Short mmCIF file of C-alpha atoms in Angstrom, two decimals:
data_model
loop_
_atom_site.label_atom_id
_atom_site.label_comp_id
_atom_site.label_asym_id
_atom_site.label_seq_id
_atom_site.Cartn_x
_atom_site.Cartn_y
_atom_site.Cartn_z
CA MET A 250 18.42 51.20 8.93
CA GLN A 251 18.83 49.00 12.34
CA HIS A 252 16.00 50.10 14.24
CA ARG A 253 13.35 49.54 11.07
CA PHE A 254 15.59 45.73 11.29
CA VAL A 255 14.56 45.54 14.66
CA MET A 256 11.07 46.18 14.67
CA LYS A 257 10.71 44.04 12.10
CA LEU A 258 12.66 41.10 13.71
CA SER A 259 10.13 41.88 16.79
CA GLN A 260 7.25 41.16 14.79
CA SER A 261 8.04 38.57 13.18
CA GLN A 262 8.97 36.70 15.89
CA SER A 263 5.54 38.50 18.03
CA LYS A 264 3.76 36.93 14.80
CA TYR A 265 5.24 33.36 16.46
CA PHE A 266 4.88 33.79 19.96
CA PHE A 267 1.46 33.94 19.74
CA SER A 268 1.41 31.26 17.41
CA SER A 269 3.39 29.20 19.76
CA LEU A 270 0.96 30.17 22.42
CA PHE A 271 -2.22 29.14 20.10
CA PHE A 272 -1.23 25.75 20.28
CA LEU A 273 0.33 24.65 23.61
CA GLY A 274 -3.57 26.67 24.61
CA THR A 275 -5.94 25.12 22.68
CA LEU A 276 -3.82 21.37 22.99
CA LEU A 277 -4.57 21.57 27.23
CA VAL A 278 -8.32 22.57 26.38
CA SER A 279 -9.05 19.89 23.90
CA GLY A 280 -6.73 17.09 25.16
CA TYR A 281 -8.50 18.22 28.60
CA PHE A 282 -11.53 16.95 25.90
CA ALA A 283 -9.67 13.50 24.58
CA ARG A 284 -9.83 11.99 27.86
CA LEU A 285 -13.73 12.79 28.43
CA ASP A 286 -15.73 10.03 27.21
CA PRO A 287 -15.80 7.75 24.93
CA ASN A 288 -18.07 7.13 21.94
CA TRP A 289 -17.37 3.39 21.69
CA HIS A 290 -18.98 4.15 18.23
CA HIS A 291 -17.45 5.97 16.20
CA ASP A 292 -13.92 5.69 17.59
CA GLY A 293 -13.91 2.37 17.44
CA ILE A 294 -14.81 2.86 12.99
CA LEU A 295 -11.34 4.61 13.44
CA PHE A 296 -9.82 3.43 15.82
CA LYS A 297 -10.35 -0.22 14.96
CA PRO A 298 -8.12 -0.05 11.82
CA ALA A 299 -5.66 1.77 13.03
CA SER A 300 -5.12 -0.85 15.41
CA ASP A 301 -5.31 -4.05 12.72
CA VAL A 302 -2.59 -1.38 11.23
CA ALA A 303 0.11 -1.11 13.09
CA ALA A 304 -0.64 -4.89 14.10
CA GLY A 305 0.64 -5.22 10.43
CA LEU A 306 -2.78 -5.84 7.70
CA SER A 307 -3.48 -4.58 5.01
CA LEU A 308 -5.52 -1.48 5.26
CA PHE A 309 -8.35 -2.13 2.92
CA ARG A 310 -7.45 -5.21 2.04
CA GLU A 311 -7.41 -6.86 5.31
CA THR A 312 -9.24 -4.17 7.19
CA PHE A 313 -11.90 -2.17 6.39
CA SER A 314 -12.14 2.33 6.26
CA GLN A 315 -14.24 4.41 5.24
CA TYR A 316 -12.12 7.01 5.88
CA GLY A 317 -9.28 8.10 3.24
CA ALA A 318 -5.67 5.91 4.08
CA LEU A 319 -3.19 8.52 5.68
CA THR A 320 -5.97 9.44 8.66
CA THR A 321 -5.79 5.77 9.48
CA TYR A 322 -2.08 5.74 8.58
CA LEU A 323 -0.75 9.02 11.15
CA GLN A 324 -3.60 7.15 13.35
CA ALA A 325 -1.85 3.70 13.69
CA ALA A 326 1.16 4.95 13.49
CA ALA A 327 0.83 6.79 16.59
CA ILE A 328 -1.01 3.23 17.77
CA ALA A 329 2.47 1.27 16.73
CA VAL A 330 5.54 4.00 19.40
CA PHE A 331 2.93 4.46 22.11
CA GLY A 332 0.92 1.41 22.63
CA LYS A 333 -2.64 0.48 21.61
CA SER A 334 -5.16 2.37 23.15
CA LEU A 335 -7.71 4.46 22.61
CA LEU A 336 -5.64 7.17 24.20
CA VAL A 337 -3.50 7.54 21.63
CA VAL A 338 -5.19 8.38 18.71
CA ARG A 339 -7.46 10.57 20.61
CA TYR A 340 -4.24 12.72 21.69
CA GLU A 341 -3.09 12.89 18.89
CA ALA A 342 -5.89 14.42 17.57
CA ALA A 343 -5.18 17.69 19.73
CA ILE A 344 -1.79 18.01 19.63
CA PHE A 345 -3.01 18.46 14.81
CA LEU A 346 -5.51 20.47 16.03
CA SER A 347 -2.69 22.67 18.39
CA LEU A 348 -1.42 22.92 14.52
CA THR A 349 -4.18 23.54 13.12
CA SER A 350 -5.24 26.88 15.87
CA ALA A 351 -1.17 28.08 15.61
CA PHE A 352 -1.20 27.84 11.74
CA PHE A 353 -4.02 29.07 10.92
CA TYR A 354 -2.93 32.18 13.49
CA LEU A 355 -0.02 32.51 10.64
CA ILE A 356 -2.80 32.32 8.41
CA VAL A 357 -4.68 35.30 9.28
CA ARG A 358 -1.98 37.05 10.38
CA GLU A 359 -1.09 37.98 7.41
CA ILE A 360 -4.09 39.70 6.27
CA VAL A 361 -4.78 41.10 9.82
CA PRO A 362 -3.11 42.99 12.09
CA THR A 363 -2.46 41.24 15.77
CA SER A 364 -6.10 41.90 17.85
CA ILE A 365 -7.72 40.74 15.08
CA ALA A 366 -6.61 38.02 14.56
CA VAL A 367 -6.26 36.58 18.41
CA LEU A 368 -9.71 37.91 18.13
CA ALA A 369 -10.34 35.55 15.21
CA VAL A 370 -8.45 32.62 16.53
CA VAL A 371 -10.08 32.18 19.60
CA LEU A 372 -13.34 32.45 18.22
CA TRP A 373 -12.45 29.20 15.55
CA ILE A 374 -11.91 28.08 19.12
CA CYS A 375 -14.64 28.81 21.12
CA LEU A 376 -16.35 26.95 18.15
CA ALA A 377 -15.10 23.72 18.97
CA PRO A 378 -17.69 20.70 18.44
CA PHE A 379 -15.83 19.07 21.62
CA PHE A 380 -17.00 22.28 23.81
CA THR A 381 -21.30 20.19 23.70
CA GLN A 382 -20.28 16.86 21.78
CA THR A 383 -18.13 14.24 22.86
CA PHE A 384 -13.85 13.93 21.69
CA LEU A 385 -13.39 12.53 18.47
CA PRO A 386 -10.16 11.87 16.56
CA TRP A 387 -12.20 12.00 13.42
CA SER A 388 -10.91 11.77 9.84
CA SER A 389 -12.12 15.90 9.39
CA ILE A 390 -9.30 16.92 11.73
CA TYR A 391 -6.38 15.57 9.91
CA ALA A 392 -7.21 17.06 6.74
CA LEU A 393 -8.36 20.40 8.17
CA PHE A 394 -4.79 21.09 9.32
CA PHE A 395 -3.22 20.47 6.55
CA ALA A 396 -5.46 22.41 4.33
CA VAL A 397 -4.56 24.83 6.08
CA LEU A 398 -1.20 24.39 6.39
CA GLY A 399 -1.04 23.80 2.39
CA THR A 400 -2.19 27.01 2.60
CA TRP A 401 0.19 29.12 4.16
CA LEU A 402 3.19 27.56 2.37
CA LEU A 403 1.11 28.83 -0.72
CA ILE A 404 0.89 32.14 0.75
CA LYS A 405 4.80 32.31 1.37
CA GLY A 406 5.58 30.92 -1.33
CA VAL A 407 4.17 33.90 -4.08
CA ASN A 408 4.93 36.07 -1.52
CA PHE A 409 8.22 34.95 -2.72
CA GLY A 410 7.52 36.97 -6.13
CA SER A 411 10.51 35.49 -7.91
CA LEU A 412 11.73 32.02 -9.06
CA LYS A 413 14.47 31.45 -5.72
CA SER A 414 13.74 27.97 -4.73
CA MET A 415 12.70 28.51 -1.87
CA ALA A 416 10.00 30.16 -3.33
CA TRP A 417 8.23 27.31 -5.70
CA GLY A 418 9.73 24.48 -2.43
CA TYR A 419 6.98 25.93 -0.73
CA CYS A 420 4.18 25.68 -3.33
CA PHE A 421 5.74 22.02 -3.87
CA ALA A 422 5.01 21.45 -0.57
CA ALA A 423 1.38 23.57 -0.16
CA GLY A 424 0.64 21.04 -2.88
CA LEU A 425 1.65 18.09 -0.58
CA CYS A 426 -0.41 19.61 1.76
CA PHE A 427 -3.49 19.56 -0.06
CA ALA A 428 -3.57 15.88 -1.55
CA ALA A 429 -2.11 14.32 2.18
CA SER A 430 -6.05 16.32 2.75
CA PHE A 431 -7.22 14.03 0.36
CA TRP A 432 -5.91 10.83 1.56
CA THR A 433 -7.21 11.78 5.10
CA ARG A 434 -11.16 12.72 3.96
CA GLN A 435 -12.08 12.66 0.13
CA PRO A 436 -14.17 15.57 -0.27
CA THR A 437 -11.72 18.18 0.80
CA GLY A 438 -9.95 17.33 -2.95
CA ILE A 439 -11.78 20.43 -4.46
CA LEU A 440 -9.60 22.42 -2.46
CA PHE A 441 -6.63 21.45 -4.75
CA PRO A 442 -8.40 23.60 -8.17
CA VAL A 443 -9.59 26.06 -5.83
CA MET A 444 -6.62 26.81 -3.90
CA PHE A 445 -4.68 27.13 -7.95
CA SER A 446 -6.84 29.33 -8.50
CA LEU A 447 -4.49 31.78 -6.69
CA PHE A 448 -2.10 30.94 -9.45
CA LEU A 449 -4.63 32.52 -11.62
CA PHE A 450 -4.52 35.97 -10.49
CA CYS A 451 -1.40 35.85 -9.44
CA TYR A 452 -1.06 35.77 -13.63
CA LEU A 453 -3.88 37.85 -14.46
CA ASP A 454 -1.86 40.84 -12.04
CA ARG A 455 1.23 42.42 -13.77
CA SER A 456 2.65 43.24 -11.44
CA THR A 457 2.78 39.53 -11.01
CA SER A 458 5.65 37.80 -13.53
CA ARG A 459 3.50 35.15 -15.71
CA ARG A 460 7.39 32.89 -15.71
CA THR A 461 7.59 33.21 -11.98
CA THR A 462 3.39 32.53 -12.24
CA ILE A 463 2.98 29.68 -13.68
CA VAL A 464 6.90 28.30 -12.12
CA GLN A 465 4.60 27.76 -9.49
CA ALA A 466 1.94 26.50 -10.43
CA LEU A 467 3.98 23.82 -11.88
CA SER A 468 5.44 23.56 -8.85
CA TYR A 469 1.75 22.94 -6.92
CA VAL A 470 0.44 20.88 -9.01
CA CYS A 471 3.52 17.79 -8.85
CA GLY A 472 3.80 18.80 -4.85
CA PHE A 473 0.01 17.21 -4.68
CA LEU A 474 0.59 15.26 -7.92
CA PHE A 475 3.75 13.41 -7.01
CA PHE A 476 1.87 12.83 -3.15
CA ASN A 477 -0.14 11.12 -4.91
CA ALA A 478 1.62 8.81 -6.36
CA VAL A 479 2.74 7.52 -3.97
CA ILE A 480 0.13 6.20 -2.47
CA PHE A 481 -1.16 4.87 -4.79
CA SER A 482 1.59 3.02 -5.64
CA TRP A 483 1.82 1.67 -1.58
CA LEU A 484 -1.81 0.80 -2.14
CA PHE A 485 -1.48 -1.34 -5.65
CA ILE A 486 1.73 -3.37 -4.20
CA ASP A 487 -0.16 -4.44 -1.41
CA ASP A 488 -2.63 -5.26 -3.28
CA ALA A 489 -5.61 -2.81 -1.92
CA LEU A 490 -6.06 -0.47 -4.41
CA LEU A 491 -9.25 -1.98 -5.68
CA ASP A 492 -10.46 -2.01 -1.59
CA TRP A 493 -9.95 1.28 -1.79
CA TRP A 494 -12.07 2.31 -4.18
CA LYS A 495 -14.91 0.15 -3.24
CA GLN A 496 -14.63 1.40 0.84
CA SER A 497 -13.72 4.70 0.48
CA ILE A 498 -14.44 6.17 -3.10
CA GLN A 499 -17.94 4.09 -3.41
CA GLY A 500 -18.76 3.04 -0.15
CA ALA A 501 -18.27 6.68 1.22
CA SER A 502 -20.53 8.27 -1.48
CA SER A 503 -22.91 5.67 -0.75
CA PHE A 504 -23.22 6.20 2.82
CA ALA A 505 -23.08 10.62 1.99
CA GLY A 506 -26.30 9.63 -0.09
CA GLN A 507 -28.22 7.83 2.47
CA GLU A 508 -27.11 10.24 5.30
CA SER A 509 -28.00 13.76 3.06
#
């Protein structure tokens, strides 16, 4: 029994060890490319509103942005702490990309052996667009991080298979993450109902308690609604709700239609 416990603990430590290595490795690579080749047009689209918000202006009402509010708030927070520099925003994006790499490994490791999980993440890193194009602190980097983190939390919550507070806590946090993904890049909002299908499969699985699945599903929905309520309330109080709709929803949709 003691031998099994040691083996299990060792496997768990190994999983997080490789996850940490991927974080550091991705940070070194993406951090290097973040210093190269600024694109003043595309970088400026993100840097300008973040700088304005860091200076105290109201997002959407006093400065324009066609991306999700959370992207600008995160970048503005980095500028407020570390200074008004494009490198600050680029390095922040590199950190989020590195965190994505770490949690992506943890997800894949839940399904396949270590060797295949390592290969999968290495291939994913090798496909990064900054190897052939300019590194840009796009909102998609932040959205991908929250989507991957939400998926990992959802897997952790469902794997509990009980009504323990940790189980529904993970599901609630997953709902928060998928809402955050939407508020960084709007099209990723579709991931919330897609990931909800996991609970439908669990509900149909007779080996799983249906009461447990319902509670976990409700926790997931509550997390999503709570995060949205906070952001919507802030935009309403800031008198920027209508401006958000015109810029981030109507404007972004019109722009995407022209691009296609």
